[in-house]
Amino acid sequence: MSLKLLALWLFTFLIYVPIAEARIRHYKWEVKYEYKSPDCFKKLVITINGKSPGPTIFAQEGDTVIVEIGTPWSDGTEGVTQCPVLPGDTFKYEFKVDRAGTYLYHAHYGMQRESGLYGSIRVSVPDNFTEPFAYDYDRSIILTDWYHKSTYEQATGLSSNPFVWVGEPQSLLIQGKGKFNCSSSSLTADTCNTSNPECSPYAITVIPGKTYRLRVASLTALSALSFQLEGHNMTVVEADGHYVEPFVVKNLFIYSGETYSVLIKADQDPSRNYWMTTNVVSRPPNTTQGLGFLNYYPNHPRRSPPTVPPTGPIWNDAAPRLAQSRAIKAHHDFIVTPPTTSDRAIVFLNTQNRINGYVRWSVNNVSFTLPHTPYLIALKNKLHHVFSQTPPPEGYDFVNYDIYNVSKNPNATTSNAIYRLGFNTTVDIILQNANTMNVNSSETHPWHLHGHDFWVLGYGDGKFDMNKDPKNYNLVNPIMKNTVPLHPYGWTALRFKADNPGAWLFHCHIEAHFYMGMGVVFEEGIDKVGELPSSIMGCGETKGFGKP
């Protein structure tokens, strides 16, 4: 389980800065499969200490967090930074926190994340620090989509010829709770029961007149979402752990892997409750919206609002989604100025391909595969033969490629080669979207970078122009993030410093897309990585490594 922090974001923001009176926070987790009914339909769920979402990790900037995990299966950023945790083993994550904010942890083995193995990380500011906004209470919400088929069934279909797509999710969950229509198919009460308390709507209780910070995160397997609170505006103040120049929204668009903090004021009629809703955007709305309650005290938290749940925005209107992306700027008191130029620019064309009869997702027509020996260990021990040494492409045929039509892409292939970056160099990544193998189809892709935050320099429609578009980059107050959407038929430009020694995954955060090859790995400063612990070894050619 690569806690999007504990193994995934661990090195992104957790570089230790000594702070007085830092504490050690110790968590002990038992991770296992259990039958649960988060949307009233009973299925096997991966739980942490019997719950999904798992426990929130609370810490203060400067603390050390230790998480001990007992698990009967594999875990970790398998294939990149470590081997999976073997059945019956216990693995300990230990890290020190250097920045306050809202973060996530989740499984990163196969498609386990969508089985319920995820949770929140809330890092508070030091005692002597004042945030650029005020609130009375702090709450966390994770939004997810939910499938009734197991991840093994889904993965088998994705790997089959003929191809079997996972389809749209059966439900949307708000903090692990949803409501599937049990009468929609021939299901017995033992299998699907809407009176099961496990699927009662999630409620946030608010005191009239108070201001609340809602830390809203998405860990969907497929869906881009919109999140709404009936009758309440939301002021966006944080994104992926960085303070935002505040702006107001009625609905918050959020993509898998992202976190936001929004402020709401409990200033509506206190005699009733209000709807909390989430719905799918950027895909046909074949999944019922997720419902919860904003419970005004002292009303009963299960008292249904007297109104019909508000519908979300039009699913295929990309303009407001792009507008929100462009509105996210660094707070004026917390601007981290990016380098004015880059040392290297890499363009990643997002393509869907058929390779040897199998449907794959690719970058520059190369579909990514993980080696049996993790990159970090192979690079440190100079095991050059365990993955391809042929450099992957840094662009595509900019002039002739038509992003608006289905392309045959006869040169598509698979590879486990990596991008080698000069240490401390500045790298630009331009994500370019295109048509899928279906006519008039270009999907939204949330891209997540491990080990770094990046500056978001800009978004655009159509094909990126290397000569014109960089002139319009935002170099004044760009937000720093670790997850960013690539909108349909558009481009997104990022800049980051290759200043964190190691091997780092950069991938689409849609489970099926990454499973089908939509990712790359960056290597930087591997000679500066210290001795590797034996606990991350034991697979591929590392069997016996670190053993006496």
XYZ file of C-alpha atoms in Angstrom:
548
model
C 0.000 0.000 0.000
C 1.899 3.019 -1.121
C 0.323 5.607 1.031
C 0.143 8.362 -1.437
C 2.419 9.713 1.013
C 3.812 6.744 2.789
C 5.367 5.283 -0.293
C 4.137 7.514 -2.981
C 4.182 11.056 -1.707
C 6.642 10.286 1.048
C 9.473 12.074 -0.708
C 7.296 14.752 -2.273
C 6.833 16.903 0.782
C 8.321 14.960 3.636
C 11.877 16.208 3.635
C 12.635 16.889 7.246
C 13.010 20.388 8.593
C 13.723 20.379 12.343
C 10.972 21.973 14.414
C 10.966 22.300 18.162
C 9.096 19.680 20.190
C 8.284 17.442 17.237
C 6.399 14.314 18.262
C 6.339 10.697 17.162
C 2.931 9.540 15.935
C 2.595 5.763 15.934
C -0.097 3.854 14.029
C -0.569 0.095 13.911
C -2.817 -1.228 11.173
C -4.270 -4.611 10.350
C -5.119 -4.777 6.657
C -7.434 -7.546 5.476
C -10.400 -8.492 3.318
C -13.851 -8.316 4.909
C -17.411 -8.416 3.642
C -18.850 -4.911 3.724
C -21.818 -3.090 2.168
C -20.660 0.494 1.542
C -23.399 1.060 -1.056
C -25.786 -1.579 0.407
C -24.369 -4.293 -1.926
C -22.271 -6.843 -0.037
C -18.822 -7.574 -1.428
C -15.244 -8.135 -0.301
C -13.591 -4.877 0.769
C -10.007 -4.253 1.860
C -10.170 -2.672 5.303
C -7.717 -1.095 7.731
C -8.589 -1.964 11.313
C -12.011 -2.997 10.065
C -12.809 0.261 8.265
C -12.847 1.720 4.764
C -11.853 4.501 4.334
C -9.037 3.685 6.722
C -8.023 5.765 9.754
C -7.041 9.372 9.164
C -3.378 10.016 9.915
C -3.121 13.164 12.022
C 0.225 14.924 12.331
C 1.749 18.348 12.824
C 4.467 19.789 10.675
C 7.768 18.444 12.002
C 6.350 15.242 13.509
C 7.616 11.748 12.770
C 4.935 9.300 11.689
C 5.393 5.540 12.018
C 2.858 3.187 10.461
C 3.191 -0.559 11.011
C 1.131 -2.607 8.607
C 0.322 -6.260 8.879
C -1.058 -7.566 5.595
C -1.717 -10.895 3.873
C -0.849 -9.685 0.359
C 1.374 -7.364 -1.617
C 1.793 -3.699 -1.011
C 4.003 -0.718 -1.932
C 4.921 1.157 -5.105
C 5.629 -2.242 -6.531
C 8.086 -2.366 -9.400
C 9.348 1.201 -8.982
C 10.705 1.839 -5.482
C 10.255 -1.491 -3.737
C 9.094 -5.093 -3.899
C 5.627 -5.976 -2.667
C 5.227 -6.906 0.977
C 5.016 -10.697 1.077
C 2.030 -12.548 2.548
C 2.146 -12.599 6.337
C 4.886 -9.967 6.569
C 4.719 -6.674 8.443
C 6.046 -3.501 6.835
C 6.929 -0.280 8.638
C 6.718 3.149 7.028
C 8.543 5.906 8.882
C 8.667 9.482 7.655
C 9.037 13.040 8.883
C 6.644 15.750 7.865
C 7.773 19.134 6.582
C 4.621 20.770 5.213
C 1.097 21.176 6.465
C -1.794 20.302 4.217
C -4.247 17.680 3.005
C -2.916 14.404 1.600
C -3.900 10.814 0.878
C -2.644 7.272 1.236
C -3.793 4.320 -0.823
C -2.858 0.911 -2.204
C -0.599 0.862 -5.247
C -0.446 -2.811 -6.092
C -2.459 -3.857 -9.128
C -5.856 -2.213 -8.774
C -6.235 -2.696 -4.994
C -6.962 0.978 -4.352
C -10.508 0.647 -5.658
C -11.189 -2.214 -3.222
C -11.268 0.247 -0.326
C -7.637 0.503 0.791
C -7.245 4.252 1.190
C -7.486 7.100 3.686
C -6.692 10.724 4.560
C -3.617 12.416 5.956
C -4.165 15.721 7.720
C -1.052 17.701 8.617
C -1.590 20.765 10.801
C 0.580 23.856 10.860
C 3.196 24.511 13.563
C 2.017 26.210 16.743
C 3.651 29.514 15.778
C 2.127 29.696 12.288
C -1.132 31.333 11.179
C -2.806 30.116 8.016
C -4.086 32.727 5.518
C -7.725 31.934 6.334
C -9.800 31.320 9.458
C -12.274 28.591 10.347
C -13.889 27.073 13.427
C -13.883 23.358 12.625
C -12.013 20.959 10.341
C -13.544 17.963 8.500
C -12.321 15.481 5.856
C -14.259 13.883 2.979
C -13.003 11.322 0.461
C -15.009 10.830 -2.724
C -14.746 7.519 -4.580
C -16.550 5.489 -7.193
C -17.442 1.889 -6.452
C -17.572 -1.301 -8.500
C -19.294 -4.535 -7.551
C -16.929 -6.716 -9.584
C -13.630 -7.566 -7.932
C -10.427 -5.938 -9.122
C -9.257 -9.380 -10.264
C -12.260 -9.715 -12.581
C -11.670 -6.221 -13.921
C -7.939 -6.760 -14.465
C -8.598 -10.040 -16.260
C -10.966 -8.297 -18.673
C -8.502 -5.487 -19.335
C -5.784 -8.035 -20.117
C -7.975 -10.174 -22.395
C -8.369 -10.488 -26.135
C -11.159 -9.755 -26.874
C -10.978 -6.757 -24.585
C -13.508 -6.429 -21.735
C -13.825 -2.866 -20.397
C -14.587 -2.320 -16.691
C -17.644 -0.202 -17.508
C -19.056 2.599 -15.413
C -19.059 2.243 -11.594
C -22.189 1.066 -9.822
C -22.131 3.793 -7.156
C -20.442 6.945 -5.906
C -19.354 6.981 -2.267
C -19.005 9.957 0.067
C -16.634 9.008 2.876
C -17.244 5.328 2.151
C -21.051 5.485 1.988
C -23.390 5.297 -0.994
C -26.738 3.873 -2.051
C -27.142 1.298 -4.828
C -30.663 0.653 -6.109
C -31.142 -2.882 -4.796
C -34.441 -3.232 -6.663
C -32.750 -2.643 -10.016
C -31.818 -6.308 -10.396
C -32.734 -9.710 -8.996
C -30.748 -9.419 -5.763
C -31.641 -11.062 -2.480
C -31.832 -9.090 0.777
C -28.727 -10.928 1.953
C -26.776 -9.517 -1.005
C -28.253 -6.014 -1.235
C -30.175 -4.366 1.590
C -30.865 -0.626 1.631
C -31.684 -0.742 5.353
C -28.130 -1.828 6.186
C -26.628 0.883 8.457
C -23.290 0.517 6.638
C -24.807 2.376 3.682
C -26.720 5.077 5.557
C -25.876 8.511 4.082
C -22.729 10.181 5.371
C -23.527 13.318 7.373
C -21.389 16.254 8.456
C -22.902 18.019 11.451
C -22.482 21.805 11.505
C -23.328 24.428 14.113
C -25.245 27.385 12.673
C -23.076 30.450 12.206
C -19.760 28.585 12.262
C -17.195 28.309 9.444
C -15.940 24.886 8.398
C -12.867 23.772 6.526
C -13.801 20.772 4.397
C -10.814 18.815 3.120
C -12.244 17.211 -0.007
C -10.260 14.518 -1.816
C -10.926 12.130 -4.682
C -9.640 8.601 -5.062
C -11.937 7.445 -7.826
C -10.925 4.511 -9.992
C -12.371 6.078 -13.148
C -14.643 9.060 -12.623
C -14.037 12.790 -12.710
C -16.451 14.334 -10.220
C -18.320 17.459 -9.285
C -19.038 18.069 -5.591
C -21.866 20.309 -4.341
C -23.422 21.483 -1.075
C -27.025 22.546 -1.524
C -27.494 26.263 -0.831
C -23.858 26.848 0.127
C -20.957 28.413 -1.734
C -17.475 27.001 -1.254
C -14.289 29.078 -1.101
C -11.273 27.159 -2.398
C -8.213 27.850 -0.209
C -5.853 24.876 -0.641
C -4.931 22.430 -3.400
C -2.616 19.418 -2.959
C -1.072 20.940 0.166
C -0.499 24.445 -1.257
C -2.413 27.612 -0.380
C -4.605 28.993 -3.156
C -5.581 32.571 -3.894
C -9.183 32.161 -2.665
C -12.004 31.875 -5.179
C -15.652 30.889 -4.815
C -17.401 27.960 -6.512
C -20.883 26.466 -6.364
C -19.558 23.101 -7.457
C -16.015 21.797 -7.077
C -14.589 19.765 -9.955
C -12.162 17.198 -8.600
C -10.084 14.482 -10.258
C -8.641 11.258 -8.893
C -5.615 11.939 -6.699
C -6.437 15.590 -6.000
C -7.090 17.191 -2.615
C -8.705 20.554 -1.876
C -9.675 22.562 1.162
C -12.834 24.644 0.880
C -14.428 26.933 3.447
C -18.172 26.948 4.009
C -20.281 29.091 6.310
C -23.244 27.423 8.042
C -25.442 30.435 7.322
C -28.617 28.879 5.886
C -31.993 28.118 7.506
C -31.030 26.046 10.567
C -34.379 24.263 10.826
C -33.488 21.721 8.131
C -30.636 19.669 6.643
C -29.093 20.149 3.196
C -27.925 17.810 0.462
C -24.277 16.980 -0.114
C -23.949 15.516 -3.618
C -21.342 14.290 -6.048
C -21.827 13.263 -9.660
C -19.807 12.097 -12.650
C -18.579 14.600 -15.231
C -16.603 14.097 -18.458
C -18.255 10.688 -18.972
C -21.885 9.759 -19.744
C -23.744 9.847 -16.398
C -24.583 6.153 -16.019
C -23.825 6.155 -12.287
C -26.349 7.482 -9.775
C -25.097 10.559 -7.913
C -23.633 10.138 -4.452
C -25.713 11.614 -1.638
C -24.931 12.779 1.872
C -26.279 15.314 4.380
C -25.044 18.633 5.669
C -26.671 18.279 9.075
C -27.560 21.532 10.842
C -27.476 20.936 14.600
C -29.748 20.105 16.411
C -31.628 18.402 13.532
C -31.282 14.632 13.446
C -28.312 13.667 11.230
C -30.508 11.157 9.354
C -33.284 13.623 8.663
C -33.639 13.890 4.904
C -33.705 17.414 3.386
C -37.166 18.570 2.223
C -35.897 19.236 -1.300
C -34.900 17.143 -4.301
C -31.123 16.621 -4.485
C -29.660 19.280 -6.793
C -28.337 18.046 -10.099
C -24.710 18.710 -10.894
C -23.307 20.499 -13.941
C -23.754 19.157 -17.476
C -21.463 16.145 -17.788
C -20.000 16.955 -21.221
C -19.480 20.715 -20.788
C -15.707 20.979 -20.500
C -15.598 24.796 -20.388
C -16.315 25.240 -16.632
C -13.862 22.453 -15.781
C -11.120 24.150 -17.756
C -12.079 27.503 -16.197
C -11.654 26.083 -12.675
C -8.256 24.635 -13.573
C -7.114 28.024 -14.830
C -8.498 29.794 -11.736
C -6.216 27.915 -9.327
C -3.274 30.234 -8.554
C -0.813 30.360 -5.687
C -1.852 32.516 -2.731
C -0.154 35.914 -2.992
C 1.702 35.399 0.294
C 2.873 31.882 -0.574
C 4.178 32.088 -4.121
C 7.064 29.777 -4.975
C 8.474 31.305 -8.135
C 9.389 28.759 -10.819
C 12.620 28.901 -12.823
C 12.078 31.178 -15.810
C 13.369 28.600 -18.285
C 13.755 24.838 -18.438
C 16.688 22.643 -19.374
C 14.548 20.057 -21.101
C 11.019 19.802 -22.514
C 9.263 16.461 -22.988
C 5.911 16.134 -24.724
C 3.695 13.199 -23.741
C 0.999 12.402 -26.293
C -1.762 10.412 -24.577
C -2.877 7.663 -26.934
C -5.008 4.554 -26.909
C -3.590 1.728 -28.996
C -4.067 -1.842 -30.072
C -0.779 -3.710 -29.617
C -0.567 -7.342 -30.724
C -4.342 -7.501 -30.548
C -4.577 -6.069 -26.994
C -6.036 -2.673 -26.107
C -3.494 -0.483 -24.303
C -3.073 3.092 -23.116
C 0.214 4.680 -24.086
C 2.462 7.726 -23.994
C 3.905 8.681 -27.373
C 2.602 5.312 -28.598
C 4.673 3.441 -26.010
C 2.685 1.452 -23.448
C 4.461 1.168 -20.102
C 5.151 -2.146 -18.374
C 6.736 -2.691 -14.964
C 9.828 -4.915 -14.632
C 10.036 -7.747 -12.078
C 12.973 -6.006 -10.367
C 12.100 -2.525 -9.027
C 13.832 0.332 -10.829
C 15.283 1.916 -7.698
C 17.058 -1.284 -6.692
C 18.138 -2.104 -10.246
C 19.575 1.376 -10.806
C 21.379 1.483 -7.465
C 22.903 -1.953 -8.048
C 23.601 -1.353 -11.765
C 21.370 -4.211 -12.902
C 21.046 -2.690 -16.350
C 19.780 -5.875 -17.984
C 16.503 -6.026 -16.040
C 14.832 -3.245 -18.044
C 15.257 -1.736 -21.502
C 18.120 0.725 -21.914
C 16.668 2.230 -25.103
C 15.496 5.784 -24.295
C 11.729 6.244 -24.754
C 10.492 8.950 -27.157
C 10.306 12.579 -25.985
C 7.649 13.669 -28.451
C 5.565 12.665 -31.437
C 4.970 13.784 -35.020
C 3.750 17.266 -34.070
C 3.114 18.359 -37.644
C 1.167 15.421 -39.044
C -0.562 13.785 -36.073
C -4.303 14.532 -36.013
C -5.441 14.683 -32.378
C -9.118 14.970 -33.367
C -9.492 11.674 -35.224
C -8.842 7.994 -34.607
C -5.232 7.192 -35.472
C -4.036 3.718 -36.435
C -0.651 4.291 -34.726
C 0.990 1.269 -36.391
C 4.260 1.940 -34.534
C 2.744 1.414 -31.081
C 4.753 -0.850 -28.783
C 5.355 -1.742 -25.135
C 8.464 -0.898 -23.101
C 9.790 -0.674 -19.551
C 12.427 1.944 -20.457
C 12.724 5.082 -18.313
C 13.492 8.779 -18.712
C 16.842 9.762 -17.177
C 16.911 13.349 -15.909
C 19.966 15.386 -15.024
C 20.024 15.970 -11.287
C 18.875 19.470 -10.274
C 17.825 20.279 -13.830
C 14.513 21.950 -14.635
C 12.159 19.830 -16.701
C 9.017 20.813 -18.595
C 6.335 18.210 -19.268
C 3.624 18.942 -21.813
C 0.699 16.532 -21.624
C -1.120 16.389 -24.959
C -4.539 14.796 -25.248
C -5.943 13.204 -28.385
C -8.769 11.064 -29.724
C -9.138 7.521 -28.401
C -9.839 4.517 -30.632
C -13.509 5.566 -30.578
C -14.796 8.316 -32.864
C -15.265 11.745 -31.244
C -13.839 10.565 -27.924
C -11.119 12.216 -25.850
C -11.026 11.365 -22.159
C -10.003 13.331 -19.065
C -6.739 12.062 -17.553
C -5.571 13.075 -14.048
C -1.771 12.785 -14.043
C 0.082 12.282 -10.762
C 3.829 12.678 -10.160
C 5.553 10.807 -7.331
C 8.413 12.362 -5.435
C 7.808 15.980 -6.489
C 5.427 18.868 -6.664
C 5.325 20.705 -9.986
C 4.326 24.161 -11.156
C 1.220 24.206 -13.351
C 2.217 26.630 -16.102
C -0.889 26.507 -18.233
C -3.748 24.728 -19.970
C -4.913 24.981 -23.543
C -7.354 23.678 -26.141
C -6.190 21.756 -29.176
C -2.633 20.927 -30.115
C 0.216 22.444 -28.108
C 2.408 24.806 -30.150
C 6.000 24.656 -28.907
C 6.797 28.021 -30.513
C 3.782 30.015 -29.316
C 2.235 28.522 -26.191
C 5.261 28.764 -23.847
C 5.093 32.549 -24.273
C 1.809 32.460 -22.357
C 3.022 30.344 -19.431
C 2.125 31.655 -15.989
C 5.521 32.301 -14.378
C 4.149 34.838 -11.882
C 1.899 32.888 -9.490
C 1.460 29.300 -10.716
C 0.056 26.823 -8.233
C 2.204 23.875 -7.216
C 0.462 20.492 -7.282
C 1.214 16.811 -7.576
C -1.896 15.822 -9.554
C -3.321 17.707 -12.508
C -6.069 17.072 -15.088
C -5.491 16.781 -18.814
C -8.746 17.929 -20.391
C -10.278 16.427 -23.567
C -8.529 17.491 -26.785
C -6.324 19.843 -24.776
C -2.885 20.206 -23.233
C -1.444 20.845 -19.770
C 2.069 22.212 -19.164
C 4.100 21.443 -16.004
C 7.568 22.364 -14.719
C 9.535 20.699 -11.923
C 13.022 20.472 -10.506
C 14.652 17.053 -10.735
C 16.083 17.478 -7.252
C 14.904 14.356 -5.406
C 17.286 11.405 -5.914
C 15.489 8.237 -6.886
C 13.145 6.622 -9.412
C 9.720 8.257 -9.638
C 6.492 7.205 -11.271
C 4.414 9.647 -13.329
C 1.090 8.164 -14.364
C -2.573 8.587 -15.105
C -4.418 8.142 -11.813
C -7.297 6.262 -13.413
C -6.784 2.684 -12.222
C -7.589 0.949 -15.510
C -5.548 3.408 -17.587
C -2.380 2.935 -15.539
C -2.937 -0.817 -15.449
C -3.107 -0.692 -19.260
C 0.204 1.188 -19.577
C -0.438 4.922 -19.151
C 2.653 5.942 -17.225
C 6.402 6.623 -17.277
C 9.283 6.569 -14.781
C 11.867 9.314 -14.186
C 15.341 8.624 -12.782
C 17.415 11.379 -11.208
C 20.497 11.556 -8.983
C 20.577 7.824 -8.348
C 24.220 8.069 -7.232
C 23.060 10.256 -4.335
C 20.667 7.612 -2.965
C 21.971 6.038 0.235
C 22.086 2.356 1.125
C 18.757 0.689 0.407
C 16.999 -1.233 3.192
C 16.586 -4.982 2.790
C 12.880 -4.616 3.606
C 12.133 -3.297 0.082
C 13.812 -6.278 -1.620
C 12.929 -9.906 -2.261
C 11.459 -9.936 -5.783
C 12.945 -10.353 -9.256
C 16.729 -10.355 -9.098
C 16.737 -8.910 -5.567
C 15.963 -12.244 -3.932
C 18.570 -12.648 -1.234
C 19.724 -9.010 -1.459
C 20.464 -7.562 1.962
C 20.309 -10.998 3.587
C 23.238 -12.145 5.778
